[in-house]
GROMACS .gro file of N, CA and C in nm:
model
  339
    1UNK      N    1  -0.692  16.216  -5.570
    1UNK     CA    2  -0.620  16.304  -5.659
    1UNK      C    3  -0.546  16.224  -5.766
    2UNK      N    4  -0.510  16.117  -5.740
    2UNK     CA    5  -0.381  16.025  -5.819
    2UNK      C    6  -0.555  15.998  -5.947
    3UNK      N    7  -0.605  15.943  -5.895
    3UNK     CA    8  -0.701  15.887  -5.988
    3UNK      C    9  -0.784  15.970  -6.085
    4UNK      N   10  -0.794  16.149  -6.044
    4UNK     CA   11  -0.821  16.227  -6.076
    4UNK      C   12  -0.712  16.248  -6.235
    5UNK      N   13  -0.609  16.271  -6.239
    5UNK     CA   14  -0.482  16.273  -6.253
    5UNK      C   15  -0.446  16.175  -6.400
    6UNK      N   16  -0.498  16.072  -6.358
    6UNK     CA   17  -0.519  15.931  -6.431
    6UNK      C   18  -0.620  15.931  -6.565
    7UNK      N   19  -0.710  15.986  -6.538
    7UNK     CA   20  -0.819  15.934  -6.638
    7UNK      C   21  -0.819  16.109  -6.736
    8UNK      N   22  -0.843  16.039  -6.867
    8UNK     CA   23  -0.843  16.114  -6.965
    8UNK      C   24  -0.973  16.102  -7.047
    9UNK      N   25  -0.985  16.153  -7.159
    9UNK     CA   26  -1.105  16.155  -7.222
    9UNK      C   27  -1.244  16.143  -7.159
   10UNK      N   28  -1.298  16.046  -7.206
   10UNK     CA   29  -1.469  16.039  -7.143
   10UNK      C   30  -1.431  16.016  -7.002
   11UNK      N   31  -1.324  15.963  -6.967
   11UNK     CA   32  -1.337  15.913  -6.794
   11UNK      C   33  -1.257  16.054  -6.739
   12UNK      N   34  -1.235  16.144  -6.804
   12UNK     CA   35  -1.192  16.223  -6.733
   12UNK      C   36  -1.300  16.297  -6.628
   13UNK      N   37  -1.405  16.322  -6.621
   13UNK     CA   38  -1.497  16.408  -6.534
   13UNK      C   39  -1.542  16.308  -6.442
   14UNK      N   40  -1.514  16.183  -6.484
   14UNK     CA   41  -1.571  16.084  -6.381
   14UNK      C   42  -1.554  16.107  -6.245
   15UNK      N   43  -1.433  16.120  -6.205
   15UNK     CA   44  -1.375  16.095  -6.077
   15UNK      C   45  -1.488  16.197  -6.007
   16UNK      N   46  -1.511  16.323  -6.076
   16UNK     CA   47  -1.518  16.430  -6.001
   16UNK      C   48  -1.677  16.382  -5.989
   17UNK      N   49  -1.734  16.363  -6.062
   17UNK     CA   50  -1.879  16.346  -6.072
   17UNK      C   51  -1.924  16.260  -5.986
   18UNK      N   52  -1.835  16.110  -5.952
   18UNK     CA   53  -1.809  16.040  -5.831
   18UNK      C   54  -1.814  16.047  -5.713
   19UNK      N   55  -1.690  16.169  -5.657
   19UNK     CA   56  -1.661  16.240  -5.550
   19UNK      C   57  -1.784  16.354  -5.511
   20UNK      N   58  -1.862  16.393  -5.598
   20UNK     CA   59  -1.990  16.456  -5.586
   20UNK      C   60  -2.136  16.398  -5.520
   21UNK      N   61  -2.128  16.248  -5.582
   21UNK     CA   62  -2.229  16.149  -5.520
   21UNK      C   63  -2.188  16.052  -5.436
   22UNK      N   64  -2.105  16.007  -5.353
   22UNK     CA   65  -2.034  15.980  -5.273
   22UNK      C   66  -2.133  15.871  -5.210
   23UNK      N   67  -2.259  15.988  -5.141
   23UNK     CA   68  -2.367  15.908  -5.029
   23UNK      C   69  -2.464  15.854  -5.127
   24UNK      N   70  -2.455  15.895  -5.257
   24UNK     CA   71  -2.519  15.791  -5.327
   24UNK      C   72  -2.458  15.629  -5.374
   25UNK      N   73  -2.558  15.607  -5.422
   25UNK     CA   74  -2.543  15.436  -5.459
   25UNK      C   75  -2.484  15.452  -5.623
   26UNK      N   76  -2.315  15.443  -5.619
   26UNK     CA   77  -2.242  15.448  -5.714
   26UNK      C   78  -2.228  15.283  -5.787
   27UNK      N   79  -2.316  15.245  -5.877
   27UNK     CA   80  -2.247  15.122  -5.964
   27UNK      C   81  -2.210  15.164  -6.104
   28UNK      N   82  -2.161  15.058  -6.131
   28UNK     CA   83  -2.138  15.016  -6.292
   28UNK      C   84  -2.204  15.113  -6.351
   29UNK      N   85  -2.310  15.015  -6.378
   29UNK     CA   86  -2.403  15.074  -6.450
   29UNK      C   87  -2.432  15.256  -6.421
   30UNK      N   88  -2.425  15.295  -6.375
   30UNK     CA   89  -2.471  15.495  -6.352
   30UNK      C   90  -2.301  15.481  -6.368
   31UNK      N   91  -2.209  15.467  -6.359
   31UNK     CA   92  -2.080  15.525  -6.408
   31UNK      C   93  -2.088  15.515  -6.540
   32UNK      N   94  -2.116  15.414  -6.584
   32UNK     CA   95  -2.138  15.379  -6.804
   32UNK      C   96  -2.209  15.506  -6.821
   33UNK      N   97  -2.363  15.478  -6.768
   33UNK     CA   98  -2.428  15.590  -6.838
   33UNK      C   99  -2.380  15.762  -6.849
   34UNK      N  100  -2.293  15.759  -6.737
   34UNK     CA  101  -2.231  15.900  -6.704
   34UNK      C  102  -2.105  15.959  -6.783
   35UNK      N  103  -2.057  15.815  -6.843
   35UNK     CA  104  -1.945  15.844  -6.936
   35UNK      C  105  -2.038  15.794  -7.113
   36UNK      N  106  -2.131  15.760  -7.096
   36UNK     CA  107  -2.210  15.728  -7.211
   36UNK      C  108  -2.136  15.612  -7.331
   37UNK      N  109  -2.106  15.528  -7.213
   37UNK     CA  110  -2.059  15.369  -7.221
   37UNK      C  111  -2.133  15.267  -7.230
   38UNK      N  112  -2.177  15.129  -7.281
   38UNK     CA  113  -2.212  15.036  -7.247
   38UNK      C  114  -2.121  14.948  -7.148
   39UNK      N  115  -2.200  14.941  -7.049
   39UNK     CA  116  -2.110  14.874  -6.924
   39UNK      C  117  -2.044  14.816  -6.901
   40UNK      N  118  -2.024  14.687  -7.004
   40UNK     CA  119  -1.944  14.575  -7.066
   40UNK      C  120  -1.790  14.647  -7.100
   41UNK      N  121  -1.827  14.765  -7.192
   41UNK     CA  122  -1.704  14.845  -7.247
   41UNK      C  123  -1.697  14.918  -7.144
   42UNK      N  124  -1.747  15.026  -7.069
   42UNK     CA  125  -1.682  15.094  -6.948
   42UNK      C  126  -1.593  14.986  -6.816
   43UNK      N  127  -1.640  14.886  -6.833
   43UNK     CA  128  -1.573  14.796  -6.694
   43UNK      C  129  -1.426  14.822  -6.772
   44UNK      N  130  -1.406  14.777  -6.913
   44UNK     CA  131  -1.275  14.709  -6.949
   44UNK      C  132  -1.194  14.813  -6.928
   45UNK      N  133  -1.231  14.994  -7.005
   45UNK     CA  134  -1.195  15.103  -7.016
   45UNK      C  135  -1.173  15.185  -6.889
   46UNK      N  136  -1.221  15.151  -6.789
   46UNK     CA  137  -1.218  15.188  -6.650
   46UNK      C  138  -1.115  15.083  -6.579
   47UNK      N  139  -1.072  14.967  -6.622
   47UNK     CA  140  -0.960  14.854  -6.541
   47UNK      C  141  -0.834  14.941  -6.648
   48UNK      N  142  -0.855  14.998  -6.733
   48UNK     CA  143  -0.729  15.022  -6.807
   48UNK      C  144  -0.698  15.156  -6.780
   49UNK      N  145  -0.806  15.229  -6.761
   49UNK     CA  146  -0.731  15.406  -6.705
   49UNK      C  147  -0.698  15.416  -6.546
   50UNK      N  148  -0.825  15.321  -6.449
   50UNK     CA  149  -0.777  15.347  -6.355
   50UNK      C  150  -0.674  15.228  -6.237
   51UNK      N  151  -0.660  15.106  -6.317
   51UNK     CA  152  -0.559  14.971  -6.296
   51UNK      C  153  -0.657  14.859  -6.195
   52UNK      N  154  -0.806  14.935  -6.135
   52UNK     CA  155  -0.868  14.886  -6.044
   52UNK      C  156  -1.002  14.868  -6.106
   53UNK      N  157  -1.066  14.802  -6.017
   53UNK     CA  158  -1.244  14.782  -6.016
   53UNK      C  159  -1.290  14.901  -6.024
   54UNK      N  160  -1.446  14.919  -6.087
   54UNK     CA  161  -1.520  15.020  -6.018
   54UNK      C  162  -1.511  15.041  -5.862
   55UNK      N  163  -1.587  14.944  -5.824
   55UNK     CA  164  -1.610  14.882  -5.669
   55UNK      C  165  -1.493  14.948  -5.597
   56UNK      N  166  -1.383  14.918  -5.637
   56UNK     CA  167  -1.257  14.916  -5.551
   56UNK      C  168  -1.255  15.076  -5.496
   57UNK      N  169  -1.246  15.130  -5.672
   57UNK     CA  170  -1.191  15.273  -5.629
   57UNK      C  171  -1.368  15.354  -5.571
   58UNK      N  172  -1.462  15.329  -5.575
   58UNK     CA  173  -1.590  15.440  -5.493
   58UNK      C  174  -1.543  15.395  -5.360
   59UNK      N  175  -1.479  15.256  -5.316
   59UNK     CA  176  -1.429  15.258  -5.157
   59UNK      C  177  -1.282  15.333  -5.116
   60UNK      N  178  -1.209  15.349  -5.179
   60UNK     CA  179  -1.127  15.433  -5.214
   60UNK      C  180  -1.150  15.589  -5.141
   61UNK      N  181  -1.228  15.619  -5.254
   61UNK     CA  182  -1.269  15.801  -5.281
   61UNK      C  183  -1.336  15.765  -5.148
   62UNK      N  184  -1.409  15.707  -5.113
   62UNK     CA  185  -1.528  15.724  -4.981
   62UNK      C  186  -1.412  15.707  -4.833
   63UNK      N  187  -1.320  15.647  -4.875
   63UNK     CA  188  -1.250  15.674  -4.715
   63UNK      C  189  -1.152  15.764  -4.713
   64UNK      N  190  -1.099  15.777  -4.841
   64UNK     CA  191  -1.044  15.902  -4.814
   64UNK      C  192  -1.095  16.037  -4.773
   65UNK      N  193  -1.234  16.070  -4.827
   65UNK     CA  194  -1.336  16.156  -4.841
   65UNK      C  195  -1.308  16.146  -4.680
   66UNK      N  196  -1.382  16.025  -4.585
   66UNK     CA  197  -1.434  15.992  -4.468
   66UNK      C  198  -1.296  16.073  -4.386
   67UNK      N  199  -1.136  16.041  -4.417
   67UNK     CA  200  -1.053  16.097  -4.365
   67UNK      C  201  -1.028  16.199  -4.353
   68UNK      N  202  -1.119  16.263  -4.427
   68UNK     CA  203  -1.075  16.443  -4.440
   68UNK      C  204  -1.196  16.481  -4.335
   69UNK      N  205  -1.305  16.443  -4.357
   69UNK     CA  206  -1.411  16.459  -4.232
   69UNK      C  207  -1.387  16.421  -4.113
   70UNK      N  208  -1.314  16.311  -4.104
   70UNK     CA  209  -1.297  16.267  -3.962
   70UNK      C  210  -1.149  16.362  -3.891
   71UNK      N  211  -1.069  16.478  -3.985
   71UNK     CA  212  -1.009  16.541  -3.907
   71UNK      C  213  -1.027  16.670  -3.941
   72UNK      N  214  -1.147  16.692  -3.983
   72UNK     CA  215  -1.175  16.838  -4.038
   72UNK      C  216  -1.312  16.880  -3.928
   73UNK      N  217  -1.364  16.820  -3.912
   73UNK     CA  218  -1.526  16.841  -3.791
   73UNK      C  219  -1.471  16.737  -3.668
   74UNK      N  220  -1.616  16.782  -3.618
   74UNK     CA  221  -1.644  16.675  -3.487
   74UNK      C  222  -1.775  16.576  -3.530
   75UNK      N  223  -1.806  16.558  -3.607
   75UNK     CA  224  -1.948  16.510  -3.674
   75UNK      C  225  -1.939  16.339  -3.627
   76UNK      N  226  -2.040  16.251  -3.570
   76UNK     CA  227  -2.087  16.178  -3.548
   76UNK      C  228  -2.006  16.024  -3.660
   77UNK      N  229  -1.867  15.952  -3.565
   77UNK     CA  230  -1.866  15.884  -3.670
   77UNK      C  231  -1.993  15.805  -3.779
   78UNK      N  232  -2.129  15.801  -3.729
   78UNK     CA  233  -2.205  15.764  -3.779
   78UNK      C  234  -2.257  15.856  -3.926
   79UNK      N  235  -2.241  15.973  -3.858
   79UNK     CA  236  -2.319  16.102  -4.010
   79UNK      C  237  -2.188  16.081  -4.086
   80UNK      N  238  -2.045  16.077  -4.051
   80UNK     CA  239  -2.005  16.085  -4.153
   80UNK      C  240  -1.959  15.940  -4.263
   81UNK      N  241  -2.001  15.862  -4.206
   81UNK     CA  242  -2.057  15.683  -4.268
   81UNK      C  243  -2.126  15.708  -4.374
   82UNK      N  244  -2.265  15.786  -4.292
   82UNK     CA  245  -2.366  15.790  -4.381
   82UNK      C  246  -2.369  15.858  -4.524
   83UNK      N  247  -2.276  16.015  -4.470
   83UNK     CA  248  -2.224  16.126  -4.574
   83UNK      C  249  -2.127  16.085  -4.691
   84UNK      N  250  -2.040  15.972  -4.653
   84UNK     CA  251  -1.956  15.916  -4.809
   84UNK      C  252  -2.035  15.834  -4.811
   85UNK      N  253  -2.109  15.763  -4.818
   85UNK     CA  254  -2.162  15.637  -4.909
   85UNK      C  255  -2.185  15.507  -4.794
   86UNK      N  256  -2.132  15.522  -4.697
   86UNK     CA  257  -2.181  15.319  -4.653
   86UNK      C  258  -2.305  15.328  -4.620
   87UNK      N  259  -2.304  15.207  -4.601
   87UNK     CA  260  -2.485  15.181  -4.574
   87UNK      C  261  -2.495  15.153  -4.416
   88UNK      N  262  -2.388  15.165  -4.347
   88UNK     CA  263  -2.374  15.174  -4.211
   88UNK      C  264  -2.258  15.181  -4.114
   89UNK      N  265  -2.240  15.267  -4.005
   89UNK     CA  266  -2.137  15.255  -3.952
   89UNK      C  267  -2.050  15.115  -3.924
   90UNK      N  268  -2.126  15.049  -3.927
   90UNK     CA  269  -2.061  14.944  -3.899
   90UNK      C  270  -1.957  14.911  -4.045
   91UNK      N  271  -2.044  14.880  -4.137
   91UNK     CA  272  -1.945  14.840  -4.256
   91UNK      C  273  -1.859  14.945  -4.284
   92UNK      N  274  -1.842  15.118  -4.267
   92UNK     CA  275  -1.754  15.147  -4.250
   92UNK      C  276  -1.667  15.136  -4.166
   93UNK      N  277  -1.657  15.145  -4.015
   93UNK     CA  278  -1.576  15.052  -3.968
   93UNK      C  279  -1.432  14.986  -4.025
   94UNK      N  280  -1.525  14.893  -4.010
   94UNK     CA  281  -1.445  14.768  -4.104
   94UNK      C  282  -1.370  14.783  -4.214
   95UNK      N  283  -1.446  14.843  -4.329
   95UNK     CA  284  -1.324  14.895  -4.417
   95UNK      C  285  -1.278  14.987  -4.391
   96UNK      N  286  -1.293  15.087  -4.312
   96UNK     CA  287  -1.157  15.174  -4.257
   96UNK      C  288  -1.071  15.108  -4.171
   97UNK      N  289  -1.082  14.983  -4.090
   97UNK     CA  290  -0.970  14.936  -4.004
   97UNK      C  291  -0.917  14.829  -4.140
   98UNK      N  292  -0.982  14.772  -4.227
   98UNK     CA  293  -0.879  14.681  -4.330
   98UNK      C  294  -0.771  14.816  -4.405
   99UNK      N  295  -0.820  14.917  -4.442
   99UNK     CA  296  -0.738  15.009  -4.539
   99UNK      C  297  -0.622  15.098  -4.447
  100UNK      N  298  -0.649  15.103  -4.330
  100UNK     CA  299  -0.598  15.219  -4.260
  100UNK      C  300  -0.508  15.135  -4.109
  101UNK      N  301  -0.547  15.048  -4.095
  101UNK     CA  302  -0.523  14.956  -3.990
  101UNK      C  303  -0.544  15.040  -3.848
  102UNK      N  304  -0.661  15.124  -3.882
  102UNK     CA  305  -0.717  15.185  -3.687
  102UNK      C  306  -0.821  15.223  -3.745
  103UNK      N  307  -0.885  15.205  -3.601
  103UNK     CA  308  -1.092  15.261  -3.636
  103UNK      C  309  -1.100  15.414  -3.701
  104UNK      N  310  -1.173  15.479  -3.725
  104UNK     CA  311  -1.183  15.587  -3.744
  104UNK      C  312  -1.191  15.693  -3.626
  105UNK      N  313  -1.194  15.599  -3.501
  105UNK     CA  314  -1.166  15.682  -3.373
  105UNK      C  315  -1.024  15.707  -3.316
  106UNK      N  316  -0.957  15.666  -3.394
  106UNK     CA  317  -0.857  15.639  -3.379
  106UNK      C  318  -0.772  15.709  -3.473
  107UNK      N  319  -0.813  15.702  -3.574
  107UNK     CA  320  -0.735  15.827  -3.693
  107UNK      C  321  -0.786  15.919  -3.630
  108UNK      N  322  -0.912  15.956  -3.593
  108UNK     CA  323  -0.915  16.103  -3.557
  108UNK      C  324  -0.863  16.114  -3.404
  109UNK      N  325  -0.829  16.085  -3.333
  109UNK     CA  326  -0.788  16.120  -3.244
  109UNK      C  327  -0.609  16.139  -3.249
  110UNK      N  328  -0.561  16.092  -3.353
  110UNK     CA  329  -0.405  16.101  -3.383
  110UNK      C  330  -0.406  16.235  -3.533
  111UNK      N  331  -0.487  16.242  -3.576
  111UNK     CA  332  -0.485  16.315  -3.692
  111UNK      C  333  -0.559  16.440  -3.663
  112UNK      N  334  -0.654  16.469  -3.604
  112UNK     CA  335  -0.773  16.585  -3.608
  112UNK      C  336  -0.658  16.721  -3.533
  113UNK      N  337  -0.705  16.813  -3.564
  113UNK     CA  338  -0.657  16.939  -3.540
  113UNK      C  339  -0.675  16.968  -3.416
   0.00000   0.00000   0.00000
């Protein structure tokens, strides 16, 4: 939402268009073309609206995304890995215990309804 919030003009629909392809393979390059940037100029224009990397913030949106699934269903920590974007439970994992400091079995078992 903060990042939503943040971006104006051409990067304004970004976020959302982002948060839409999630389990897809989000780079650089398909964010430029989506704001109809050359990539060189979207990296600089994207460190200045949103203070971060591309990279940074699709891991961002994808665990937060992952947090709302992991206390909204019962779904397979694996489907919902697969459903924001990692390329495997495992590497989600991992960046959910660096960002969150507990597995995702673990947020959901303190967080889920």
């Amino acid at each position: 939402l903060a990042a939503q919030t943040q971006a104006t003009g051409r990067m304004g629909g970004l976020v959302n268009w982002m948060l839409a392809h999630l389990n897809e393979d989000i780079t650089s390059e398909r964010m430029a073309e989506q704001v109809s940037m050359s990539v060189r100029h979207f990296r600089r224009v994207f460190a200045e609206t949103f203070g971060t990397s591309p990279a940074r913030l699709v891991e961002h949106l994808r665990l937060e995304q992952a947090c709302l699934r992991l206390t909204q269903n019962n779904n397979s920590i694996e489907r919902i890995a697969s459903g924001v974007g990692f390329h495997s439970a495992d590497a989600f994992r991992r960046a959910f215990r660096a960002r969150y400091g507990a597995t995702p079995g673990e947020y959901r078992e303190r967080f889920a309804r």
